[in-house]
Amino acid sequence: MSINNNKKYKESRRIWATTRAHLEADRMKYKRSGKKSKSHWSLFEKVLQFFLIFMKLFNIYKRGYKNAKNIKVNKIDLYFPDLPCSFENYKILHLSDLHIDSIQGLEDIICEKLNGLEYDLCVLTGDYRKSCQGSLKTILRPMKKLKDCINANDGIYAILGNHDTYLMAEYEDIIDINLLINETVFIKRGNDKIAVTGTDDPFYYFTDQAIIALDENINCFKIALVHTPELYDVAAENGYNLYLCGHTHGGQICLPGGIPIITHQFEGRKFYKGLWKHNSITGYTSCGCGVSGIPLRFYCQGEITIFTLRKGEADIIL
Ligand SMILES: [Fe+2]
């Protein structure tokens, strides 16, 4: 639904929050396939703590931690035949998987990288805190600090990931970001417009509302924001032009050559990292800014991405 319809929007948000609260309390993964399975994240985190001791013993920890703080700025031009002329050279800053409390001072590192960069719109594709549970209080200050570093004339639009809680919506005004929860917003330039649709996380908290949001009858250039790549086919079938996501961290801990050991993604796994194409949709899976599980990266650099939209034939052949 469009977020312009105030009464309908508030009712829709109320229903969503009630449903999401129930799903979170259940601590299960609700998948699009209809499967419901237990989340093993807490167990996974405990296993990683043993891994961490091993790393510290062999002094690999320091190197991995330094890698995790070394975030690159990736600038990518994307070509679309259907791009409205007024959006030629439109710049989108994409930040994903901030996990802003995973590394001390991460917000300062990101702010320093953002300094001097130019963009029109900022999108955040989920996972703001390190843990999947617990208080949100620890991330409010760094998130607000980061938000104050972002200078996007067309605003900041954010979606929720599997590490995020429905309570984020209560802090939307405090952090001063606009959440898109199965909702669409329009950005206008003269007579032209583009639509940005954001869904709730489909990795733990899939509901049909995510499909319904992508299925809305919208006739313009469309961008989908989804935490994971797994709704790529739905977005493509519904004529979306661009799909931005994260979640996988590009593997985070990889073998030489960037080969991931774990991606936490089965559906859409082939799109676990970087630029991809499916039929007429172009997608990008960010390696993310932050880290989860353990504060280390190997052979997989964190990233801040700036896309420049250009009118023309798509330039990627995959
Ligand atoms: Fe994440």
Tab-separated table of C-alpha atoms and ligand atoms in Angstrom:
chain	number	residue	atom	x	y	z
A	1	MET	CA	0.000	0.000	0.000
A	2	SER	CA	1.034	3.596	-0.522
A	3	ILE	CA	1.974	5.334	2.738
A	4	ASN	CA	-0.004	8.405	1.685
A	5	ASN	CA	-3.346	7.028	2.853
A	6	ASN	CA	-3.097	7.936	6.521
A	7	LYS	CA	-6.022	6.093	8.141
A	8	LYS	CA	-5.543	2.918	6.106
A	9	TYR	CA	-1.784	3.143	6.742
A	10	LYS	CA	-2.194	3.334	10.536
A	11	GLU	CA	-4.583	0.382	10.593
A	12	SER	CA	-2.288	-1.630	8.355
A	13	ARG	CA	0.686	-0.867	10.635
A	14	ARG	CA	-1.318	-1.894	13.711
A	15	ILE	CA	-2.230	-5.258	12.171
A	16	TRP	CA	1.342	-5.776	11.002
A	17	ALA	CA	2.800	-5.022	14.486
A	18	THR	CA	0.419	-7.490	16.149
A	19	THR	CA	1.310	-10.216	13.653
A	20	ARG	CA	5.065	-9.537	13.788
A	21	ALA	CA	5.045	-9.508	17.629
A	22	HIS	CA	3.429	-12.950	17.565
A	23	LEU	CA	5.961	-14.298	15.068
A	24	GLU	CA	8.893	-12.890	17.059
A	25	ALA	CA	7.613	-14.427	20.306
A	26	ASP	CA	7.417	-17.807	18.573
A	27	ARG	CA	11.158	-17.775	17.730
A	28	MET	CA	10.576	-19.750	14.553
A	29	LYS	CA	11.439	-19.070	10.913
A	30	TYR	CA	8.327	-18.461	8.824
A	31	LYS	CA	9.195	-19.078	5.187
A	32	ARG	CA	7.447	-18.336	1.909
A	33	SER	CA	7.307	-22.069	1.147
A	34	GLY	CA	4.976	-22.432	4.151
A	35	LYS	CA	7.715	-24.164	6.151
A	36	LYS	CA	8.062	-23.244	9.798
A	37	SER	CA	11.323	-24.217	11.479
A	38	LYS	CA	13.164	-23.397	14.670
A	39	SER	CA	15.748	-20.629	14.546
A	40	HIS	CA	19.152	-21.900	15.658
A	41	TRP	CA	20.777	-18.456	15.797
A	42	SER	CA	21.437	-18.537	19.591
A	43	LEU	CA	23.097	-21.935	19.288
A	44	PHE	CA	25.079	-20.733	16.265
A	45	GLU	CA	26.310	-17.719	18.275
A	46	LYS	CA	27.476	-20.027	21.116
A	47	VAL	CA	29.388	-22.224	18.652
A	48	LEU	CA	31.010	-19.103	17.244
A	49	GLN	CA	32.295	-18.159	20.709
A	50	PHE	CA	34.474	-21.313	20.681
A	51	PHE	CA	35.654	-20.363	17.220
A	52	LEU	CA	36.530	-16.926	18.616
A	53	ILE	CA	38.728	-18.403	21.387
A	54	PHE	CA	40.599	-20.388	18.742
A	55	MET	CA	41.047	-17.203	16.668
A	56	LYS	CA	42.417	-15.269	19.635
A	57	LEU	CA	44.868	-18.038	20.499
A	58	PHE	CA	46.350	-17.924	17.029
A	59	ASN	CA	46.209	-14.128	16.803
A	60	ILE	CA	43.947	-14.270	13.738
A	61	TYR	CA	41.323	-12.255	15.612
A	62	LYS	CA	43.155	-8.937	15.262
A	63	ARG	CA	43.445	-9.324	11.502
A	64	GLY	CA	39.764	-10.246	11.103
A	65	TYR	CA	38.648	-7.346	13.315
A	66	LYS	CA	40.769	-4.911	11.322
A	67	ASN	CA	39.235	-6.309	8.121
A	68	ALA	CA	35.725	-5.817	9.537
A	69	LYS	CA	36.420	-2.115	10.159
A	70	ASN	CA	37.851	-1.641	6.674
A	71	ILE	CA	34.665	-0.757	4.768
A	72	LYS	CA	34.925	0.139	1.087
A	73	VAL	CA	32.842	2.566	-0.961
A	74	ASN	CA	31.515	0.868	-4.075
A	75	LYS	CA	30.267	3.101	-6.915
A	76	ILE	CA	28.193	1.327	-9.560
A	77	ASP	CA	26.439	2.638	-12.677
A	78	LEU	CA	23.210	0.831	-13.553
A	79	TYR	CA	21.531	1.143	-16.952
A	80	PHE	CA	17.775	0.872	-17.506
A	81	PRO	CA	15.928	1.413	-20.813
A	82	ASP	CA	12.771	2.384	-18.849
A	83	LEU	CA	14.365	4.963	-16.550
A	84	PRO	CA	12.366	8.222	-16.620
A	85	CYS	CA	14.500	11.018	-18.131
A	86	SER	CA	14.254	13.167	-14.994
A	87	PHE	CA	16.030	10.428	-13.035
A	88	GLU	CA	19.099	10.270	-15.286
A	89	ASN	CA	22.150	10.247	-12.985
A	90	TYR	CA	19.968	9.735	-9.907
A	91	LYS	CA	22.140	8.493	-7.062
A	92	ILE	CA	21.082	5.984	-4.408
A	93	LEU	CA	23.133	5.317	-1.296
A	94	HIS	CA	22.585	1.719	-0.198
A	95	LEU	CA	23.569	0.626	3.315
A	96	SER	CA	22.732	-2.861	4.495
A	97	ASP	CA	23.259	-4.985	7.590
A	98	LEU	CA	24.577	-2.155	9.698
A	99	HIS	CA	24.569	-4.264	12.885
A	100	ILE	CA	25.603	-0.937	14.320
A	101	ASP	CA	26.449	-2.343	17.789
A	102	SER	CA	28.665	-5.122	16.417
A	103	ILE	CA	31.849	-3.028	16.360
A	104	GLN	CA	32.517	-0.145	18.709
A	105	GLY	CA	32.425	3.168	16.844
A	106	LEU	CA	31.105	1.612	13.630
A	107	GLU	CA	28.824	4.614	13.094
A	108	ASP	CA	31.886	6.908	13.121
A	109	ILE	CA	33.698	4.708	10.594
A	110	ILE	CA	30.685	4.811	8.258
A	111	CYS	CA	30.186	8.574	8.753
A	112	GLU	CA	33.810	9.201	7.832
A	113	LYS	CA	33.365	7.192	4.629
A	114	LEU	CA	30.143	9.047	3.778
A	115	ASN	CA	31.817	12.411	4.138
A	116	GLY	CA	31.907	14.162	0.753
A	117	LEU	CA	29.812	11.559	-1.074
A	118	GLU	CA	26.840	12.771	-3.101
A	119	TYR	CA	23.526	10.967	-3.451
A	120	ASP	CA	19.824	11.805	-3.745
A	121	LEU	CA	18.238	8.987	-1.779
A	122	CYS	CA	19.403	6.636	0.953
A	123	VAL	CA	18.028	3.132	1.441
A	124	LEU	CA	18.767	0.824	4.366
A	125	THR	CA	18.011	-2.857	3.806
A	126	GLY	CA	17.694	-4.186	7.335
A	127	ASP	CA	19.571	-5.641	10.335
A	128	TYR	CA	20.338	-2.688	12.577
A	129	ARG	CA	21.364	-4.521	15.718
A	130	LYS	CA	23.837	-7.335	16.350
A	131	SER	CA	21.500	-9.694	18.142
A	132	CYS	CA	18.172	-11.097	16.992
A	133	GLN	CA	16.688	-10.407	20.417
A	134	GLY	CA	16.902	-8.047	23.360
A	135	SER	CA	16.769	-4.316	23.871
A	136	LEU	CA	16.887	-1.776	21.083
A	137	LYS	CA	18.203	0.970	23.356
A	138	THR	CA	21.871	0.317	22.562
A	139	ILE	CA	21.398	1.069	18.884
A	140	LEU	CA	19.305	4.243	19.150
A	141	ARG	CA	22.199	6.637	19.764
A	142	PRO	CA	24.548	5.254	17.077
A	143	MET	CA	21.666	4.972	14.598
A	144	LYS	CA	20.671	8.594	15.187
A	145	LYS	CA	24.321	9.651	14.850
A	146	LEU	CA	24.591	7.770	11.569
A	147	LYS	CA	21.304	9.207	10.327
A	148	ASP	CA	22.644	12.722	10.998
A	149	CYS	CA	25.612	11.971	8.704
A	150	ILE	CA	23.338	11.036	5.821
A	151	ASN	CA	22.451	13.952	3.625
A	152	ALA	CA	19.875	12.730	1.105
A	153	ASN	CA	17.426	15.272	-0.333
A	154	ASP	CA	14.827	12.592	-1.072
A	155	GLY	CA	15.093	11.061	2.391
A	156	ILE	CA	16.101	7.822	4.040
A	157	TYR	CA	13.909	4.754	3.579
A	158	ALA	CA	14.531	1.645	5.638
A	159	ILE	CA	13.191	-1.884	5.830
A	160	LEU	CA	13.462	-4.494	8.563
A	161	GLY	CA	15.705	-7.547	8.575
A	162	ASN	CA	15.588	-10.780	10.529
A	163	HIS	CA	17.644	-9.221	13.362
A	164	ASP	CA	15.063	-6.454	13.755
A	165	THR	CA	11.980	-6.250	15.910
A	166	TYR	CA	8.571	-4.714	15.308
A	167	LEU	CA	9.485	-2.273	18.119
A	168	MET	CA	11.740	-0.471	15.611
A	169	ALA	CA	8.566	1.117	14.249
A	170	GLU	CA	8.041	2.826	17.624
A	171	TYR	CA	11.449	4.487	17.344
A	172	GLU	CA	11.030	5.521	13.702
A	173	ASP	CA	10.592	9.187	14.651
A	174	ILE	CA	13.387	9.148	17.248
A	175	ILE	CA	15.949	7.766	14.803
A	176	ASP	CA	14.291	9.920	12.145
A	177	ILE	CA	14.111	7.390	9.327
A	178	ASN	CA	11.110	6.273	7.266
A	179	LEU	CA	10.313	2.598	7.550
A	180	LEU	CA	8.697	0.875	4.600
A	181	ILE	CA	6.815	-2.144	5.911
A	182	ASN	CA	5.075	-3.727	2.932
A	183	GLU	CA	4.577	-0.168	1.721
A	184	THR	CA	5.406	1.963	-1.288
A	185	VAL	CA	6.578	5.543	-1.532
A	186	PHE	CA	6.830	7.655	-4.697
A	187	ILE	CA	9.674	10.016	-5.512
A	188	LYS	CA	8.835	12.727	-8.009
A	189	ARG	CA	10.888	14.802	-10.412
A	190	GLY	CA	8.670	17.101	-12.485
A	191	ASN	CA	6.164	14.881	-14.293
A	192	ASP	CA	8.236	11.755	-13.689
A	193	LYS	CA	8.159	9.477	-10.678
A	194	ILE	CA	9.721	6.298	-9.387
A	195	ALA	CA	8.255	3.926	-6.809
A	196	VAL	CA	10.185	2.435	-3.902
A	197	THR	CA	8.538	-0.567	-2.243
A	198	GLY	CA	9.901	-2.026	0.975
A	199	THR	CA	8.804	-5.366	2.394
A	200	ASP	CA	9.098	-6.901	5.826
A	201	ASP	CA	11.858	-9.487	6.256
A	202	PRO	CA	11.113	-12.752	4.413
A	203	PHE	CA	13.911	-14.741	6.097
A	204	TYR	CA	12.271	-15.194	9.529
A	205	TYR	CA	8.996	-13.317	9.219
A	206	PHE	CA	7.478	-13.986	5.836
A	207	THR	CA	3.779	-13.204	5.439
A	208	ASP	CA	1.665	-12.816	2.308
A	209	GLN	CA	1.695	-9.063	2.915
A	210	ALA	CA	5.192	-8.923	1.394
A	211	ILE	CA	3.889	-10.491	-1.836
A	212	ILE	CA	0.815	-8.246	-1.821
A	213	ALA	CA	3.039	-5.164	-1.471
A	214	LEU	CA	5.101	-6.209	-4.517
A	215	ASP	CA	1.955	-7.136	-6.429
A	216	GLU	CA	0.387	-3.676	-6.220
A	217	ASN	CA	-0.622	-2.224	-9.564
A	218	ILE	CA	1.990	0.493	-10.040
A	219	ASN	CA	2.963	1.694	-13.495
A	220	CYS	CA	6.315	3.427	-13.263
A	221	PHE	CA	9.980	2.645	-12.693
A	222	LYS	CA	10.037	0.484	-9.547
A	223	ILE	CA	12.638	-0.340	-6.923
A	224	ALA	CA	12.129	-3.180	-4.434
A	225	LEU	CA	13.824	-3.171	-1.034
A	226	VAL	CA	13.864	-6.613	0.579
A	227	HIS	CA	16.233	-7.795	3.304
A	228	THR	CA	17.177	-10.990	1.442
A	229	PRO	CA	17.371	-11.923	-2.255
A	230	GLU	CA	14.623	-14.543	-1.841
A	231	LEU	CA	11.714	-12.543	-3.340
A	232	TYR	CA	13.612	-11.852	-6.575
A	233	ASP	CA	11.164	-13.830	-8.715
A	234	VAL	CA	8.094	-12.086	-7.256
A	235	ALA	CA	9.633	-8.677	-7.884
A	236	ALA	CA	10.638	-9.651	-11.447
A	237	GLU	CA	7.161	-11.005	-12.246
A	238	ASN	CA	5.655	-7.747	-11.041
A	239	GLY	CA	7.801	-5.600	-13.310
A	240	TYR	CA	10.273	-4.220	-10.766
A	241	ASN	CA	13.356	-2.747	-12.388
A	242	LEU	CA	15.786	-2.841	-9.465
A	243	TYR	CA	16.001	-5.068	-6.362
A	244	LEU	CA	18.266	-4.071	-3.481
A	245	CYS	CA	18.997	-6.420	-0.598
A	246	GLY	CA	21.644	-7.714	1.799
A	247	HIS	CA	21.476	-10.293	4.616
A	248	THR	CA	24.250	-12.642	3.481
A	249	HIS	CA	27.150	-10.290	4.371
A	250	GLY	CA	28.731	-11.777	1.231
A	251	GLY	CA	29.615	-14.720	3.458
A	252	GLN	CA	31.542	-12.488	5.926
A	253	ILE	CA	34.033	-15.281	6.702
A	254	CYS	CA	35.231	-16.502	3.343
A	255	LEU	CA	37.973	-18.643	1.911
A	256	PRO	CA	40.613	-17.041	-0.338
A	257	GLY	CA	38.898	-15.806	-3.502
A	258	GLY	CA	35.821	-14.739	-1.542
A	259	ILE	CA	34.306	-18.228	-1.425
A	260	PRO	CA	31.718	-18.171	1.376
A	261	ILE	CA	31.574	-20.862	4.036
A	262	ILE	CA	28.050	-19.896	5.158
A	263	THR	CA	25.612	-17.455	3.539
A	264	HIS	CA	22.516	-18.062	5.721
A	265	GLN	CA	20.520	-18.138	2.519
A	266	PHE	CA	18.990	-21.115	0.713
A	267	GLU	CA	16.255	-19.502	-1.338
A	268	GLY	CA	17.925	-17.166	-3.822
A	269	ARG	CA	21.376	-18.352	-2.701
A	270	LYS	CA	22.767	-17.893	-6.217
A	271	PHE	CA	22.300	-14.151	-5.642
A	272	TYR	CA	24.280	-14.151	-2.398
A	273	LYS	CA	26.609	-11.303	-3.376
A	274	GLY	CA	26.952	-8.350	-5.726
A	275	LEU	CA	25.232	-7.565	-8.998
A	276	TRP	CA	22.806	-10.048	-10.551
A	277	LYS	CA	20.117	-10.291	-13.159
A	278	HIS	CA	16.904	-12.327	-13.341
A	279	ASN	CA	14.828	-11.897	-16.505
A	280	SER	CA	14.368	-8.122	-16.773
A	281	ILE	CA	15.168	-7.237	-13.146
A	282	THR	CA	18.591	-6.076	-11.993
A	283	GLY	CA	19.505	-6.902	-8.422
A	284	TYR	CA	22.258	-6.140	-5.973
A	285	THR	CA	23.063	-8.061	-2.802
A	286	SER	CA	25.236	-5.951	-0.535
A	287	CYS	CA	28.029	-7.461	1.563
A	288	GLY	CA	26.769	-5.135	4.316
A	289	CYS	CA	28.548	-2.641	6.557
A	290	GLY	CA	28.504	-4.446	9.886
A	291	VAL	CA	29.028	-8.000	11.020
A	292	SER	CA	27.061	-10.566	12.973
A	293	GLY	CA	27.975	-13.615	15.008
A	294	ILE	CA	31.613	-12.626	15.404
A	295	PRO	CA	33.129	-9.178	14.675
A	296	LEU	CA	35.457	-10.461	11.974
A	297	ARG	CA	35.702	-10.566	8.205
A	298	PHE	CA	38.010	-12.588	5.975
A	299	TYR	CA	38.249	-12.288	2.202
A	300	CYS	CA	34.986	-10.355	2.131
A	301	GLN	CA	35.048	-6.606	2.617
A	302	GLY	CA	32.122	-4.663	4.084
A	303	GLU	CA	30.659	-2.061	1.751
A	304	ILE	CA	28.836	1.214	1.298
A	305	THR	CA	27.280	1.273	-2.161
A	306	ILE	CA	26.284	4.184	-4.367
A	307	PHE	CA	24.283	3.402	-7.479
A	308	THR	CA	23.976	5.903	-10.312
A	309	LEU	CA	20.889	5.255	-12.426
A	310	ARG	CA	21.384	5.831	-16.145
A	311	LYS	CA	19.052	5.519	-19.088
A	312	GLY	CA	20.188	2.892	-21.579
A	313	GLU	CA	20.574	-0.807	-22.214
A	314	ALA	CA	21.530	-2.955	-19.229
A	315	ASP	CA	25.261	-3.484	-19.212
A	316	ILE	CA	25.491	-6.712	-17.240
A	317	ILE	CA	25.456	-10.138	-18.801
A	318	LEU	CA	25.419	-12.956	-16.269
B	1	FE	FE	22.793	-9.151	8.725
